[in-house]
């Protein structure tokens, strides 16, 4: 799928937006400039917003029209060599509405007017004037980036790349005019929804334009080499960079320069901040293995956030061994003969685990629940073959099966009601969200994934292929190891419908005993991630939602059943 649309939420901010960044490769579109060090993937939180920034090292490079780029405007020419002498920290995402809301409360300043289209807290704030953007960054302990800093970071130090993603612009990397591939948003997308550039910046092309510190000068390319250019000292227009959801590819090139009156409020303009400070060798920062696959997750201000990590360096931990649940009770129930495993009654913890900077506001607060009766859960997602048997027994049509799937693959393209009807026929029901997360964790506590703090293609079927994951689309169910309760594919493969309506604040008021979700709503919760998902969406606490009438090629389900 294209990832499902989130309902009202995702982010409210205080807390962080740390992510595992894919920074190990050289910048797309060319090697690093001579003498230019790699970032090393260092991240740091800056109070009071406590969002995450990535370190951009000092270096010398060309900015402006890239060689061979025939789309350049005159104000991008000629390219010039600039030196960024000090390095800086830059927010990994555009500022989400949730973060700006926190600033608004703290500063006693009204929120900007909402756009004409629907947004939730995960989307970038828009309709901010330049002064409001600058004030937010000042409150967050930073400032707006200069044009040179912005372009240097967007290009990941590469002199030859036309776009942040390289020489070509793909729908997997940017939200721009129209929808296609992973870009399924006609307007703004939740920040961090698409792939980052090699230095870990999300949405450096598309989504919303971003204010910079500089006044606009059409002759920016004139003159020779310069160090730390700060732009003109005065002017009438301020520069915006990066393009937006309603822009064409020409506007998304890294060297393209937009300009607006600083008092303008536009539905396509937002911001991101930079921070001056010590290099990663100075005060402790969070470091991540730079060979990891990017895990995309925006920042949030949860109602009760996990304690931020401070004064410590965090490195990749050894993965806990996966248990296959040999002692799990299993049983086949007629008429479907689906194999089910018992999730025993008892106390469980659900929600973002402590120290999981990828957690969102709707995963907070982490809280204890009790399943008084336990629940039987399908060992696998319901397969095409199993759904066919149901269809033959009830006269129900089989959903369209993708060309890559056979009877051993999970059935997809089912609405919430179709999934519910199958489970009723099978003598069960869809699991509640609480049951699903307790079961998915497999008896683990305090881990992002059922088996530990990391995920690889040996563990699950998700974005791309590698290791044991040989399937670019869905995989036959059970192709990967089971969790501690004997359940397979609780991370990846296909999203799974649950019984619950979605409410971004539900975890703050969820009953402690057998929670059944909100009484009503507009969207139903799906869990577990899918074959198109980045690792952040495969975390056990990650929550997504869909209109119950949606039927998508990467959404399936598994059934639950009450113990007798």
XYZ file of C-alpha atoms in Angstrom:
564
model
C 0.000 0.000 0.000
C 1.038 3.147 0.032
C 0.816 3.511 3.735
C -2.672 3.945 5.118
C -3.849 7.412 5.959
C -3.572 8.284 9.625
C -6.513 9.725 11.272
C -6.378 12.703 13.578
C -3.182 12.640 15.262
C 0.108 11.612 14.883
C 2.356 13.618 16.634
C 1.606 16.164 19.184
C 5.189 17.042 20.213
C 7.333 17.233 22.965
C 9.181 14.360 22.274
C 11.219 13.410 19.770
C 11.504 12.398 16.450
C 14.552 10.297 16.583
C 14.917 7.796 13.871
C 17.368 5.273 12.584
C 18.887 6.956 9.580
C 20.254 5.395 6.466
C 23.367 7.478 6.302
C 26.033 4.962 5.523
C 26.049 5.347 1.753
C 27.673 8.279 0.002
C 25.268 10.969 -1.144
C 23.135 10.091 -4.107
C 24.168 11.595 -7.366
C 27.879 11.751 -6.659
C 30.595 11.092 -4.158
C 31.168 13.309 -1.188
C 33.226 16.397 -1.971
C 36.927 16.015 -1.351
C 37.781 16.225 2.316
C 34.151 16.105 3.288
C 33.479 13.790 6.263
C 30.351 11.708 6.546
C 27.868 12.620 9.268
C 28.158 9.360 11.166
C 24.415 9.486 11.800
C 24.733 11.535 15.003
C 21.429 12.795 16.370
C 20.613 15.174 19.181
C 17.562 16.489 20.965
C 17.258 20.192 21.633
C 14.895 21.414 24.377
C 12.234 22.594 24.808
C 10.733 21.122 21.640
C 12.892 18.038 22.208
C 12.675 17.142 18.547
C 15.582 15.421 16.861
C 18.157 17.018 14.625
C 20.919 15.349 12.644
C 24.485 16.654 12.527
C 25.565 18.214 9.219
C 29.381 18.341 9.116
C 31.396 21.286 7.848
C 32.583 21.078 4.255
C 33.034 22.811 0.933
C 30.777 22.183 -2.042
C 28.986 23.767 -4.996
C 25.462 25.090 -4.610
C 23.223 26.373 -7.339
C 22.443 24.872 -10.736
C 23.789 21.318 -10.959
C 25.795 20.324 -14.019
C 23.489 19.036 -16.741
C 20.324 20.413 -15.116
C 18.413 22.017 -17.975
C 15.551 23.152 -15.713
C 17.532 25.796 -13.823
C 16.249 29.351 -13.485
C 18.548 32.302 -13.933
C 18.645 33.034 -10.202
C 20.297 29.611 -9.661
C 23.216 30.494 -11.930
C 26.093 30.347 -11.948
C 26.758 27.707 -9.287
C 29.174 28.883 -6.630
C 31.524 27.194 -4.228
C 30.679 27.722 -0.587
C 32.274 26.572 2.617
C 30.205 25.652 5.654
C 32.905 26.137 8.239
C 31.187 25.154 11.474
C 28.685 22.445 10.744
C 25.222 22.572 12.259
C 22.280 20.474 13.417
C 19.112 20.432 11.314
C 15.667 19.030 12.096
C 15.139 15.733 10.340
C 11.559 16.681 9.423
C 9.565 19.773 8.738
C 7.979 21.149 11.908
C 4.727 19.249 12.492
C 1.565 20.918 13.658
C 1.915 19.150 17.004
C 5.271 20.780 17.671
C 3.997 24.197 16.658
C 0.989 23.660 18.922
C 3.343 23.109 21.873
C 5.132 26.366 21.029
C 1.821 28.171 20.724
C 0.771 27.054 24.186
C 4.117 27.922 25.738
C 4.317 31.334 24.063
C 0.656 32.238 24.409
C 0.508 32.780 20.681
C -2.470 31.763 18.521
C -2.044 28.930 16.072
C -1.933 29.931 12.406
C -5.259 29.553 10.596
C -5.912 25.978 9.447
C -5.675 25.206 5.742
C -8.728 24.505 3.605
C -7.912 20.780 3.607
C -7.820 18.283 6.459
C -4.639 17.910 8.515
C -3.761 16.204 11.765
C -0.931 16.840 14.186
C 1.422 14.672 12.144
C 1.248 16.997 9.159
C 3.586 19.973 8.701
C 2.322 23.234 10.104
C 1.362 25.645 7.313
C 0.039 29.197 7.005
C 2.927 30.443 9.150
C 4.468 33.798 8.386
C 8.233 34.176 8.242
C 8.236 35.944 11.624
C 6.203 33.138 13.211
C 8.568 30.557 11.763
C 11.576 32.445 13.099
C 9.914 32.798 16.520
C 9.223 29.056 16.687
C 12.839 28.210 15.889
C 14.066 30.686 18.496
C 11.796 29.066 21.123
C 13.098 25.660 20.044
C 16.667 26.788 20.703
C 17.596 27.324 17.078
C 17.025 29.479 14.038
C 15.928 29.272 10.431
C 18.614 27.891 8.093
C 20.426 30.086 5.649
C 19.858 29.287 1.989
C 23.355 27.837 1.728
C 22.874 25.614 4.780
C 19.520 24.421 3.525
C 20.800 23.461 0.075
C 23.982 21.881 1.430
C 21.938 19.655 3.781
C 19.271 18.889 1.170
C 21.926 17.723 -1.296
C 23.686 15.630 1.381
C 26.907 17.354 0.379
C 26.708 16.145 -3.223
C 27.698 18.610 -5.924
C 25.948 16.849 -8.784
C 22.551 15.692 -7.528
C 19.555 17.504 -8.970
C 17.187 16.401 -6.200
C 17.752 15.364 -2.568
C 17.158 11.788 -3.749
C 19.729 12.013 -6.564
C 19.465 12.705 -10.278
C 15.858 11.545 -10.539
C 12.721 12.410 -8.602
C 10.663 9.425 -7.458
C 7.270 9.226 -5.778
C 8.895 7.154 -3.035
C 10.981 10.184 -2.023
C 8.656 13.167 -2.301
C 5.054 14.336 -2.060
C 4.323 16.492 -5.067
C 1.637 17.238 -7.627
C -0.768 14.311 -7.852
C -0.518 10.858 -6.274
C 1.385 7.752 -7.286
C 3.465 5.032 -5.642
C 4.094 5.845 -1.996
C 2.955 9.388 -2.556
C -0.725 8.961 -1.827
C -1.434 12.429 -0.456
C -3.165 14.999 -2.642
C -2.248 17.684 -0.123
C 0.292 17.603 2.717
C 1.583 14.259 3.986
C 2.477 13.415 7.587
C 6.099 14.477 8.028
C 8.590 11.688 7.452
C 6.182 9.578 5.372
C 8.608 9.098 2.489
C 12.240 8.064 2.205
C 14.941 10.411 3.587
C 17.963 11.722 1.739
C 21.349 10.145 2.555
C 21.887 12.546 5.454
C 18.543 11.663 7.035
C 16.385 14.647 6.006
C 12.783 13.878 5.154
C 10.710 15.983 2.756
C 13.612 18.138 1.602
C 11.767 17.907 -1.705
C 8.018 18.409 -1.692
C 5.340 18.371 0.992
C 5.676 22.064 1.946
C 7.984 24.908 1.049
C 10.320 25.824 3.916
C 11.163 29.339 5.053
C 14.861 30.169 5.211
C 16.590 33.042 6.996
C 17.662 34.840 3.799
C 16.276 37.803 1.953
C 15.924 37.070 -1.746
C 18.576 38.351 -4.167
C 18.321 37.187 -7.796
C 22.095 37.624 -8.174
C 23.017 35.101 -5.500
C 25.334 33.234 -7.876
C 27.518 36.211 -8.633
C 30.940 36.477 -7.050
C 33.531 33.868 -6.163
C 33.920 31.339 -3.404
C 32.466 32.358 -0.066
C 32.400 31.013 3.479
C 29.158 30.709 5.473
C 27.067 32.995 3.235
C 24.255 34.623 5.169
C 22.349 36.274 2.339
C 21.541 39.960 1.811
C 21.129 42.258 4.813
C 17.763 43.553 3.601
C 15.110 42.992 0.974
C 11.389 42.689 0.322
C 10.996 38.917 -0.122
C 12.204 35.954 1.909
C 13.479 32.745 0.316
C 11.610 29.451 0.577
C 13.077 26.134 -0.529
C 12.114 22.568 -1.388
C 8.846 22.761 -3.281
C 5.470 21.552 -2.062
C 2.615 19.106 -2.532
C 1.134 21.261 -5.308
C 4.407 21.881 -7.158
C 5.832 20.337 -10.306
C 9.194 18.530 -10.306
C 11.068 21.623 -11.495
C 10.255 23.315 -8.205
C 11.515 20.349 -6.170
C 15.104 20.546 -7.426
C 17.584 21.226 -4.619
C 18.778 24.478 -6.210
C 15.330 25.919 -6.937
C 14.595 29.171 -5.114
C 11.117 30.385 -4.226
C 10.413 33.758 -2.712
C 7.475 35.245 -0.826
C 6.551 38.293 1.154
C 7.532 37.465 4.756
C 4.000 38.295 5.927
C 2.458 35.766 3.537
C 0.355 32.928 4.918
C 0.330 30.098 2.434
C -1.181 26.631 2.705
C 1.967 25.261 1.095
C 4.628 26.933 3.293
C 6.064 25.539 6.524
C 9.521 25.367 8.073
C 12.327 23.373 9.674
C 14.951 24.671 12.100
C 18.714 24.453 12.518
C 20.740 24.599 15.722
C 24.249 25.810 16.341
C 26.303 23.882 18.839
C 29.060 21.467 19.577
C 29.974 18.751 17.145
C 29.016 15.148 17.929
C 32.386 14.778 19.663
C 31.217 17.290 22.269
C 28.392 16.688 24.758
C 26.738 13.272 24.502
C 24.378 12.654 21.607
C 22.400 9.723 20.359
C 24.221 7.731 17.715
C 22.834 5.073 15.428
C 24.492 2.420 13.328
C 24.772 4.069 9.927
C 24.316 0.811 8.119
C 20.702 0.533 9.211
C 17.689 0.893 6.968
C 15.875 4.136 7.527
C 13.041 4.026 9.995
C 10.692 6.892 9.414
C 8.873 8.468 12.287
C 8.031 12.082 13.014
C 8.279 13.906 16.367
C 5.542 14.189 18.942
C 4.438 15.644 22.177
C 2.792 12.811 24.019
C 0.592 13.361 26.992
C 2.958 11.285 29.062
C 6.205 10.889 27.231
C 8.954 8.405 27.834
C 11.914 9.881 29.651
C 14.270 11.387 27.050
C 17.727 9.857 26.991
C 20.314 12.324 28.165
C 23.915 12.180 29.199
C 24.440 8.883 27.461
C 25.475 7.516 24.113
C 23.076 4.986 22.693
C 24.374 2.415 20.249
C 22.900 -0.571 18.473
C 22.089 -3.271 21.013
C 22.396 -6.991 20.611
C 19.111 -8.414 19.442
C 17.272 -10.649 21.874
C 16.802 -14.139 20.452
C 13.427 -14.820 18.860
C 11.371 -17.391 20.662
C 9.197 -19.580 18.550
C 6.647 -20.252 21.242
C 7.057 -24.039 21.493
C 5.028 -24.085 24.693
C 2.181 -22.032 23.278
C -1.218 -23.705 23.356
C -2.527 -24.213 19.836
C -5.861 -25.316 18.526
C -7.806 -25.545 15.258
C -11.402 -24.343 15.346
C -14.096 -25.335 12.835
C -15.357 -24.423 10.337
C -12.275 -22.605 9.085
C -9.687 -24.883 10.728
C -7.485 -21.831 11.227
C -4.696 -22.640 13.668
C -4.844 -20.364 16.680
C -2.487 -19.814 19.621
C -3.574 -18.855 23.110
C -2.507 -15.491 24.474
C -2.958 -16.242 28.181
C -4.880 -14.036 30.591
C -2.759 -11.652 32.604
C -1.242 -8.183 32.768
C 0.437 -6.624 29.732
C 2.006 -3.269 28.900
C 1.132 -1.539 25.644
C 2.230 1.710 24.059
C 5.613 3.158 23.071
C 8.386 1.690 25.182
C 10.663 3.870 27.276
C 13.435 5.366 25.204
C 11.684 4.672 21.873
C 12.195 8.062 20.266
C 10.251 6.863 17.234
C 7.054 6.710 19.311
C 4.169 9.021 18.483
C 1.694 10.873 20.642
C -1.058 8.367 19.958
C 1.175 5.599 21.361
C 1.320 7.430 24.691
C 1.144 6.965 27.539
C 2.547 3.475 27.861
C 0.156 1.744 30.228
C -0.733 -1.562 31.817
C -3.800 -3.518 30.795
C -5.232 -6.813 31.970
C -6.789 -9.390 29.671
C -8.961 -11.241 32.148
C -9.759 -14.179 29.875
C -6.892 -14.158 27.443
C -7.619 -14.597 23.745
C -7.041 -17.082 20.955
C -5.234 -15.436 18.033
C -4.738 -16.692 14.505
C -1.185 -17.956 14.158
C -1.061 -16.437 10.679
C -2.855 -13.777 8.729
C -5.873 -15.209 6.910
C -4.716 -16.618 3.585
C -6.183 -16.481 0.103
C -6.969 -20.208 0.359
C -8.770 -19.807 3.683
C -10.843 -16.910 2.403
C -11.705 -18.902 -0.709
C -13.088 -21.688 1.474
C -15.253 -19.131 3.260
C -16.427 -17.738 -0.059
C -17.407 -21.176 -1.319
C -19.283 -21.926 1.890
C -21.182 -18.641 2.003
C -21.402 -17.549 -1.623
C -19.111 -14.587 -0.910
C -16.926 -13.345 -3.751
C -13.178 -13.567 -3.330
C -11.450 -10.158 -3.389
C -9.191 -9.526 -6.351
C -5.947 -11.410 -5.744
C -2.739 -9.605 -6.749
C -0.742 -11.192 -9.549
C 2.178 -11.938 -7.215
C 0.093 -13.802 -4.608
C -0.917 -17.465 -4.485
C -3.075 -19.375 -2.000
C -0.344 -19.268 0.663
C -0.250 -15.462 0.734
C -2.451 -13.345 2.998
C -5.753 -12.286 1.503
C -5.814 -8.534 0.837
C -8.238 -5.999 -0.589
C -10.824 -6.701 2.121
C -12.804 -3.995 3.843
C -13.205 -3.928 7.612
C -16.707 -5.386 7.332
C -15.529 -8.183 5.032
C -12.783 -9.079 7.494
C -15.294 -8.996 10.369
C -17.729 -11.197 8.452
C -15.056 -13.811 7.794
C -14.074 -13.923 11.474
C -17.727 -14.282 12.531
C -18.140 -17.202 10.125
C -14.977 -18.727 11.588
C -16.508 -18.543 15.075
C -14.490 -15.540 16.183
C -14.035 -11.826 15.679
C -11.407 -9.259 14.890
C -9.030 -8.659 17.817
C -9.264 -5.496 19.852
C -6.296 -3.196 19.486
C -5.144 -4.035 23.022
C -5.365 -7.766 22.320
C -3.482 -7.329 19.071
C -0.570 -5.435 20.665
C -0.346 -7.748 23.678
C -0.314 -10.730 21.330
C 2.150 -9.144 18.886
C 4.668 -8.510 21.651
C 4.759 -12.250 22.314
C 5.228 -11.840 26.051
C 8.093 -9.354 25.677
C 8.160 -6.120 27.623
C 10.041 -2.928 26.888
C 11.081 -3.854 23.319
C 10.255 -2.017 20.102
C 9.760 -5.278 18.216
C 8.725 -8.720 19.484
C 12.349 -9.902 19.406
C 14.285 -6.817 20.486
C 15.179 -3.227 19.670
C 16.118 -3.696 15.998
C 14.598 -5.233 12.903
C 16.155 -6.710 9.774
C 15.005 -8.468 6.631
C 15.742 -11.748 8.390
C 12.888 -10.956 10.783
C 10.079 -9.648 8.607
C 8.868 -8.770 5.125
C 9.018 -5.015 4.722
C 10.336 -2.253 2.483
C 12.584 -3.862 -0.155
C 14.290 -7.227 -0.050
C 17.339 -8.699 1.667
C 18.354 -11.529 3.953
C 15.478 -13.985 4.316
C 13.079 -11.431 2.873
C 13.004 -12.409 -0.795
C 9.534 -10.952 -1.478
C 9.196 -7.399 -2.859
C 5.430 -7.684 -2.253
C 3.601 -9.896 0.260
C 5.210 -13.149 1.392
C 3.609 -16.548 2.016
C 2.358 -16.494 5.600
C 4.764 -17.960 8.125
C 7.910 -17.274 6.083
C 9.620 -15.778 9.139
C 10.163 -16.848 12.743
C 7.294 -16.699 15.219
C 7.128 -14.508 18.305
C 6.950 -15.807 21.863
C 3.264 -16.692 21.546
C 3.845 -18.574 18.301
C 2.356 -15.861 16.032
C 3.983 -15.041 12.686
C 4.013 -11.871 10.583
C 2.917 -9.568 13.392
C 5.534 -7.206 11.961
C 5.279 -6.621 8.224
C 3.743 -8.558 5.333
C 0.261 -6.935 5.439
C -1.511 -4.496 7.721
C -4.148 -6.145 9.893
C -7.609 -4.801 10.675
C -8.557 -4.656 14.346
C -11.984 -4.244 15.926
C -11.357 -0.764 17.338
C -12.318 2.693 16.164
C -9.296 4.975 16.076
C -8.873 7.751 18.641
C -5.503 9.451 18.871
C -5.960 10.092 22.609
C -7.458 6.755 23.527
C -4.355 5.473 25.331
C -4.670 8.341 27.818
C -8.100 7.146 28.964
C -8.142 3.478 28.037
C -9.730 1.186 30.648
C -7.193 -0.971 32.423
C -9.348 -4.099 32.180
C -10.149 -5.658 28.769
C -10.181 -2.372 26.798
C -12.449 -2.514 23.757
C -11.651 0.815 22.114
C -13.779 3.926 21.586
C -17.532 3.574 21.150
C -17.515 5.287 17.760
C -15.302 7.020 15.270
C -14.572 7.536 11.600
C -11.620 5.226 11.009
C -10.692 1.726 12.174
C -7.276 0.795 13.524
C -4.853 -1.296 11.467
C -1.664 -2.659 12.982
C 1.620 -4.350 12.164
C 2.936 -2.611 9.065
C 3.246 -4.214 5.647
C 5.578 -4.989 2.779
C 5.802 -1.309 1.790
C 6.444 -0.053 5.337
C 9.624 1.369 6.777
C 10.857 -0.162 10.062
C 9.268 2.556 12.201
C 5.822 1.342 11.200
C 6.642 -2.231 12.167
C 7.148 -1.390 15.838
C 4.714 -3.255 18.094
C 3.174 -0.027 19.422
C 2.692 1.707 16.064
C -0.926 2.683 15.313
C -2.461 3.456 11.947
C -6.035 3.912 10.786
C -8.166 3.524 7.682
C -11.693 4.260 6.617
C -13.489 0.950 7.253
C -14.723 0.931 3.639
C -11.176 1.000 2.268
C -9.839 -2.101 0.554
C -6.131 -1.915 -0.107
C -3.633 -4.270 -1.643
C -1.510 -4.332 1.498
C -4.259 -4.688 4.116
C -5.427 -8.062 5.422
C -6.358 -9.422 8.853
C -6.134 -12.228 11.369
C -8.942 -13.446 13.616
C -9.312 -13.655 17.375
C -11.578 -15.884 19.422
C -12.757 -15.800 23.023
C -11.648 -18.738 25.182
C -14.448 -21.140 26.006
